[in-house]
Coordinates of C-alpha atoms and ligand atoms in Angstrom, one line a residue:
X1 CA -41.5 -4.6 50.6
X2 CA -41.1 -0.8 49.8
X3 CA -39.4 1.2 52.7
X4 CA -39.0 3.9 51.0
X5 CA -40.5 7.6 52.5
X6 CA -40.1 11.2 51.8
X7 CA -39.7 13.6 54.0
X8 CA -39.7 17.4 54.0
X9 CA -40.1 17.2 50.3
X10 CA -37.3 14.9 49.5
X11 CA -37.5 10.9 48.6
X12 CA -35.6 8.8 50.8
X13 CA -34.9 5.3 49.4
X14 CA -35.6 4.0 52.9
X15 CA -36.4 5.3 56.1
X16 CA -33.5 4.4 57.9
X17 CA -30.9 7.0 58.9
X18 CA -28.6 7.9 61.9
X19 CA -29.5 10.5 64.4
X20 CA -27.4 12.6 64.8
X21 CA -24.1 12.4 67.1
X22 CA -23.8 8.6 66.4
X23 CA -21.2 7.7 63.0
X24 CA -21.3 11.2 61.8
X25 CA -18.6 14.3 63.3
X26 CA -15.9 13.5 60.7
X27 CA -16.1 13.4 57.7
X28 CA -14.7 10.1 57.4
X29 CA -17.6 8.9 60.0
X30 CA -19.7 10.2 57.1
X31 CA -18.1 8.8 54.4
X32 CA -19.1 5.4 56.8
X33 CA -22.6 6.3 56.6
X34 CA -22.7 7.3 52.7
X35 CA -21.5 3.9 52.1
X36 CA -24.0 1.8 54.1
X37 CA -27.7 1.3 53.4
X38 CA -28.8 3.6 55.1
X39 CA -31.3 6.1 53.3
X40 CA -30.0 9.3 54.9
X41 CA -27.5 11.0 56.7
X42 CA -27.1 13.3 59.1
X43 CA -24.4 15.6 60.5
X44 CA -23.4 16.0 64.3
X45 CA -25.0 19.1 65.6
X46 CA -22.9 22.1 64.6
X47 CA -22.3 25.0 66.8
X48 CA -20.4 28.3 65.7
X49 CA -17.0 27.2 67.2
X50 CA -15.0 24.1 67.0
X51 CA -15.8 22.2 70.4
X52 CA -13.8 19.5 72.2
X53 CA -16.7 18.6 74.3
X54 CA -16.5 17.2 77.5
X55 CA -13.5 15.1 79.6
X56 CA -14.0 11.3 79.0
X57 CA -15.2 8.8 79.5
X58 CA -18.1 10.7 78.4
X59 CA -20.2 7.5 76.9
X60 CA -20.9 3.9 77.8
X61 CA -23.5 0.8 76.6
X62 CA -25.3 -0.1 79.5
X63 CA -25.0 -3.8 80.7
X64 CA -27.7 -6.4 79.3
X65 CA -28.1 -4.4 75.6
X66 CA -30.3 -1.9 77.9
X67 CA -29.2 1.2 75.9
X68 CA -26.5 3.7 76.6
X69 CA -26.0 6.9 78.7
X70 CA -23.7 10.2 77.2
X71 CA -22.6 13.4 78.3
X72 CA -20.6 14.0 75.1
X73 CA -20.8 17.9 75.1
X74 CA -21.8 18.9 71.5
X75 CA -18.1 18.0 70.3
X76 CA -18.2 19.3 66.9
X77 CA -15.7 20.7 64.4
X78 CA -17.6 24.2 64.1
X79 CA -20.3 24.5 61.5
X80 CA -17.9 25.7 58.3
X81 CA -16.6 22.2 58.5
X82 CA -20.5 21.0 57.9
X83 CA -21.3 23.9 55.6
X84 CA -18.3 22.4 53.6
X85 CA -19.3 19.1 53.7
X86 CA -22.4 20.2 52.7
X87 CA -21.4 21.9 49.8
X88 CA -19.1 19.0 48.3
X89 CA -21.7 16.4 48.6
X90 CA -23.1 14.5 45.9
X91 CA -26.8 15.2 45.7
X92 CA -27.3 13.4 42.5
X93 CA -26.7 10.3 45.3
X94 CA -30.1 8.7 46.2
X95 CA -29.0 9.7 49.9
X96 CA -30.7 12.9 51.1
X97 CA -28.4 15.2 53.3
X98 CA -29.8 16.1 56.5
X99 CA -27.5 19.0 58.7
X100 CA -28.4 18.9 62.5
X101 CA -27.7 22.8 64.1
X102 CA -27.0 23.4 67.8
X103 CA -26.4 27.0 68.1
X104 CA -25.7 28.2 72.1
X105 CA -27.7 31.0 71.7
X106 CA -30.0 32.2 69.1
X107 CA -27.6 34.9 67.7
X108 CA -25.7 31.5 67.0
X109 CA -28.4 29.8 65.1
X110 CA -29.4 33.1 63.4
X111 CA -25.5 33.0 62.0
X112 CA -25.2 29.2 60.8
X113 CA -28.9 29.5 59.8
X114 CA -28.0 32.3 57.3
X115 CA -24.7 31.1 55.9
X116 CA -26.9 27.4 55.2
X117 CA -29.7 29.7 53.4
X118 CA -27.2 32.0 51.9
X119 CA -24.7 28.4 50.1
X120 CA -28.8 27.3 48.6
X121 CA -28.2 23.7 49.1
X122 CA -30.7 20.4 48.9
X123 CA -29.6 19.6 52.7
X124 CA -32.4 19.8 55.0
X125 CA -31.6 21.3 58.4
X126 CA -32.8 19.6 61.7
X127 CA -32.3 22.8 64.9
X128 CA -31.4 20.6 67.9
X129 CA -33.1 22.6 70.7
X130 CA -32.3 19.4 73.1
X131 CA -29.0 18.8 73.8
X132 CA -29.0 17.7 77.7
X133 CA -25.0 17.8 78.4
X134 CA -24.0 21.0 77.9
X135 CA -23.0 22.8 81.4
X136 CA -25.4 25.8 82.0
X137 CA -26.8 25.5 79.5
X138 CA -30.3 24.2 80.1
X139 CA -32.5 22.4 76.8
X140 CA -33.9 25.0 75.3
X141 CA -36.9 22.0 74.4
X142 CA -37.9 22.4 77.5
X143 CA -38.6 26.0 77.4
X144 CA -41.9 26.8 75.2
X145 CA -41.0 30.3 75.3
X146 CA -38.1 30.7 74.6
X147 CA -38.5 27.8 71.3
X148 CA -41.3 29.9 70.6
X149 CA -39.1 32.8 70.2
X150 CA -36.3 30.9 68.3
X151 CA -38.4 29.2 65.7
X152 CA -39.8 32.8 65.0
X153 CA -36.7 34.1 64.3
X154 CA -35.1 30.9 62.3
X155 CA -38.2 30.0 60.6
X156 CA -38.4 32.9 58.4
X157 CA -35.0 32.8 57.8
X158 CA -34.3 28.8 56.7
X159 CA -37.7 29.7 54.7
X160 CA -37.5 26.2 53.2
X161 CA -38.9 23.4 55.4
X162 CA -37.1 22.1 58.4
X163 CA -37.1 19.9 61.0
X164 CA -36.6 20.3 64.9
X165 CA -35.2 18.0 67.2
X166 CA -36.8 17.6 70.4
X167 CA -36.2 16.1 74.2
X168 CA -38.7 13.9 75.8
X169 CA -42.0 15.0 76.8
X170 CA -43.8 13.2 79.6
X171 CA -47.0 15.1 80.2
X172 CA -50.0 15.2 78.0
X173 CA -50.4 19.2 78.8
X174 CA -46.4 19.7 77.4
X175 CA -48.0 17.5 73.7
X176 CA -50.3 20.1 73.9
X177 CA -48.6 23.4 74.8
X178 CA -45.5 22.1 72.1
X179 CA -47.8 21.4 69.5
X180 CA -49.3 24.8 69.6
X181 CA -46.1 26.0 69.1
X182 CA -45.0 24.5 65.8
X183 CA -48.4 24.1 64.5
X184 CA -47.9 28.2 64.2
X185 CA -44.8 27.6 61.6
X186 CA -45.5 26.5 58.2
X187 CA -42.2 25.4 57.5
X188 CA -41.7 23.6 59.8
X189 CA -41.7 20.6 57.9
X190 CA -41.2 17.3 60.8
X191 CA -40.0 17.2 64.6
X192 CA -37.8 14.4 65.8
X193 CA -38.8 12.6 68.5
X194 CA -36.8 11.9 70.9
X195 CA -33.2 13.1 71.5
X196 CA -31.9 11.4 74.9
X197 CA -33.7 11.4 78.5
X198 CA -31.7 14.2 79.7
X199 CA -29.5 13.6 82.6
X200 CA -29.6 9.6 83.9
X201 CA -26.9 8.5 86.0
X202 CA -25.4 5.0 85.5
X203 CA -23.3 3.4 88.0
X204 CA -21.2 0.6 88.4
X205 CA -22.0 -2.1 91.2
X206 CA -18.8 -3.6 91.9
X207 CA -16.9 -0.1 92.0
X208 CA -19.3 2.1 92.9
X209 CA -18.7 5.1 90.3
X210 CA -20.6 6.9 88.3
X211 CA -19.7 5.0 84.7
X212 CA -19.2 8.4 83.1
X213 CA -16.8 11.5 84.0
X214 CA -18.7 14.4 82.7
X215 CA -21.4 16.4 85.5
X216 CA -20.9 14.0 88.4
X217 CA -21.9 11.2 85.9
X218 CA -25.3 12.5 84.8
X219 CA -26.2 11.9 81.2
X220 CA -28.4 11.3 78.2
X221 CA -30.0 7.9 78.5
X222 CA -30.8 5.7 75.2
X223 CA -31.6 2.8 73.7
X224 CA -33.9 0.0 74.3
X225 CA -34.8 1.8 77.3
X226 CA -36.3 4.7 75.9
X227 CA -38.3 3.5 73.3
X228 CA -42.2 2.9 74.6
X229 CA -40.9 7.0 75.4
X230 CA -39.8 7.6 72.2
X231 CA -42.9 5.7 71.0
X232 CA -45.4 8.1 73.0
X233 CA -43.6 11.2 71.7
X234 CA -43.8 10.0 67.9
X235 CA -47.7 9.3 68.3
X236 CA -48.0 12.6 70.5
X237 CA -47.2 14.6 67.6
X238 CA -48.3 12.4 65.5
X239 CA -51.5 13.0 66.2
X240 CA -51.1 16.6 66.9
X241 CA -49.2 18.1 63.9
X242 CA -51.5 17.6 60.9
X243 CA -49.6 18.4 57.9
X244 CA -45.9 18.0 59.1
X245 CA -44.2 14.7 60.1
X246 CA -42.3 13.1 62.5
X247 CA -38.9 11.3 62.5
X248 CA -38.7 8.6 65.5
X249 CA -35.9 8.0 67.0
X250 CA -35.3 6.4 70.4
X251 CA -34.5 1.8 71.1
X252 CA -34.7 0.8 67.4
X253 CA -32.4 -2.0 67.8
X254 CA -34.5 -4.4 65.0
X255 CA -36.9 -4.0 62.4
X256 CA -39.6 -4.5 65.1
X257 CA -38.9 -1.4 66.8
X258 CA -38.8 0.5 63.6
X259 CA -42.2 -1.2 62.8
X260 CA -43.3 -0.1 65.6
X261 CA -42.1 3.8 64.7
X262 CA -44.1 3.5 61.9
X263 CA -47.3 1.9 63.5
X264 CA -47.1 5.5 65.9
X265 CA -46.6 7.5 63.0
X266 CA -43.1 8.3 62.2
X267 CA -42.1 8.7 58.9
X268 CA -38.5 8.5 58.9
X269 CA -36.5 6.6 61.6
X270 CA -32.6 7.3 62.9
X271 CA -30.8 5.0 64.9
X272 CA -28.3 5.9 67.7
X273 CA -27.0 3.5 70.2
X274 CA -27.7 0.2 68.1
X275 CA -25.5 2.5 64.9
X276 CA -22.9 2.6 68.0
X277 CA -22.7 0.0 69.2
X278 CA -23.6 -2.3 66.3
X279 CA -21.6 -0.2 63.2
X280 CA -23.1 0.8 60.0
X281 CA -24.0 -2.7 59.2
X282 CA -27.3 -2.5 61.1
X283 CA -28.6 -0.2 58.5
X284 CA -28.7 -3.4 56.4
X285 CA -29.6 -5.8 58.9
X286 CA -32.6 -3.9 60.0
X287 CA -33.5 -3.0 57.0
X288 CA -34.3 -6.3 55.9
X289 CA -35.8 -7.3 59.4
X290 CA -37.8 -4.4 58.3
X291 CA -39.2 -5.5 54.8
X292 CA -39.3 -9.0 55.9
X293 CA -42.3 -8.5 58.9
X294 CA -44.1 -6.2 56.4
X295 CA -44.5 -8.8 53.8
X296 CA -45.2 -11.3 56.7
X297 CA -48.1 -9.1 57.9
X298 CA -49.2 -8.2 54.5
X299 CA -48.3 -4.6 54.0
X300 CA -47.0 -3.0 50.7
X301 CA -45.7 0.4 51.6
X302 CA -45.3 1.9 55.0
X303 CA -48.4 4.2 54.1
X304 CA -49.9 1.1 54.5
X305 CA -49.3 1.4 58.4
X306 CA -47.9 4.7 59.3
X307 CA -49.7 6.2 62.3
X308 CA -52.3 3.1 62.0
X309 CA -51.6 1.5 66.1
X310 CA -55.2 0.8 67.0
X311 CA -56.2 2.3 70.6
X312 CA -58.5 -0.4 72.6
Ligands
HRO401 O1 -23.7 15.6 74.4 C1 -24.0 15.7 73.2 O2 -23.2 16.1 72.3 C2 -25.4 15.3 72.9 N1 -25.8 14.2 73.4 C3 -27.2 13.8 73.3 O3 -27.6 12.8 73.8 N2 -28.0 14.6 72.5 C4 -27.6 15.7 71.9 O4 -28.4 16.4 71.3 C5 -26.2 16.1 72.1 CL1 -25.6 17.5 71.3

């Protein structure tokens, strides 16, 4: 079956990427993901500065194939090292490049934003506005205002269209209220839905510890766990942003999950604790487990299905 999509303008020969932070900081990690049959790619949130992130051990699987908790930091190496990457690459490769943007303040953004506009590449930018583990710093997704303000700012400056990646919503009135927000910015092209449910705490029967080092073990929580969330948020906006699309993201550990994407409307889907713990093989794997339960329920294309779940 065709799993092919396009998104923000640009053809993706299938839907599958990584999100971002998972096989992707290095450019040998990227090289990793170029290679694999994965449609897309996409960079490790950049901020201004180099950044070591936080003390490990800063990520761990959770027992039973659950999903994962992380309180990596935003360790990056600085956005040049990006910009770079992003000028070498080979766009004549069938791979879109996507470049994910974590400025820690707007004067931040403003600055990587401009030198991305100014080099007048293909890459696509995705603004991370919800990055949970950063000390003090508290996700700027979960401040309307304050996204409202940024996106006014960066919109007109990225002028192409452009992507945001979001946290978790879990109130019908916050659909609403965020919706209103981007529905105001024609370029902005597709939302990502969901980064991690911000600050979960795993720990460890037998010793008693908090599994992770970082913020008295507190951390972003993914995987299998997260996805009837990640599910909701992908038909939220769905459903609310005629026009512009959504990436899902959140428990794709199989081609059902990432059927399921589809089914609430997502038009692109990256994979982050299954790419982890799994490798880039999964691309491949799910992929096929993909194609294979389209053909088995009849559908051609993922038009065919995209946003189609049936309420009762
Ligand atoms: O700790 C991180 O680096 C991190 N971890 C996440 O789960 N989401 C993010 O957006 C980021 Cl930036």
């Amino acid at each position: 079956a065709d799993i092919s999509t396009t998104l923000a303008g640009v053809k993706l020969p299938n839907l599958l990427f990584n999100a971002s932070g998972v096989c992707c900081q290095t450019e040998a990690d990227l090289k990793l993901m170029v290679e694999s049959e994965s449609g897309s790619l996409i960079t490790k949130s950049a901020t201004f500065e180099q950044r070591d992130g936080n003390p490990s051990p800063r990520y761990t699987p959770l027992p039973g194939g659950i999903g994962s908790i992380n309180s990596m930091g935003l360790p990056n190496e600085g956005y040049e090292y990006y910009l770079n990457y992003a000028k070498n690459y080979d766009y004549s490769s069938k791979k879109p490049l996507f470049i994910s943007l974590s400025g820690l303040s707007l004067a931040d953004n403003v600055k990587m934003c401009e030198a991305f506009v100014a080099a007048d590449l293909p890459c696509v930018l995705e603004i991370n506005y919800s990055c949970p583990n950063v000390p003090g710093k508290p996700q700027m997704g979960y401040d309307l205002e304050a996204m409202e303000h940024s996106l006014s700012v960066l919109a007109p400056i990225i002028k192409k269209p452009f992507g945001i990646k979001l946290p978790p919503y879990f109130d019908i009135a916050h659909f609403d209220q965020a919706a209103a927000v981007f529905n105001k910015f024609d370029n902005l092209a597709f939302v990502t839905c969901i980064n991690s449910v911000g600050n979960g705490l795993a720990i460890d029967f037998e010793t008693e510890e908090a599994l992770i080092k970082p913020k008295d073990g507190f951390g972003g929580l993914g995987g299998l766990m997260v996805l009837n969330t990640a599910l909701a948020n992908v038909n939220a906006f769905h459903r609310r942003l005629p026009g512009k699309q959504v990436i899902g993201v959140g428990g794709v550990v199989s081609g059902k999950e990432a059927f399921l994407h589809v089914l609430a409307g997502a038009s692109a889907v990256q994979i982050g604790t299954q790419l982890k713990e799994e490798g880039p093989g999964a691309f491949a794997r799910i992929a096929k487990e993909l194609s294979d339960i389209m053909v088995a329920k009849g559908y051609k294309t993922l038009e065919d299905f995209r946003g189609k779940v049936k309420t009762l």
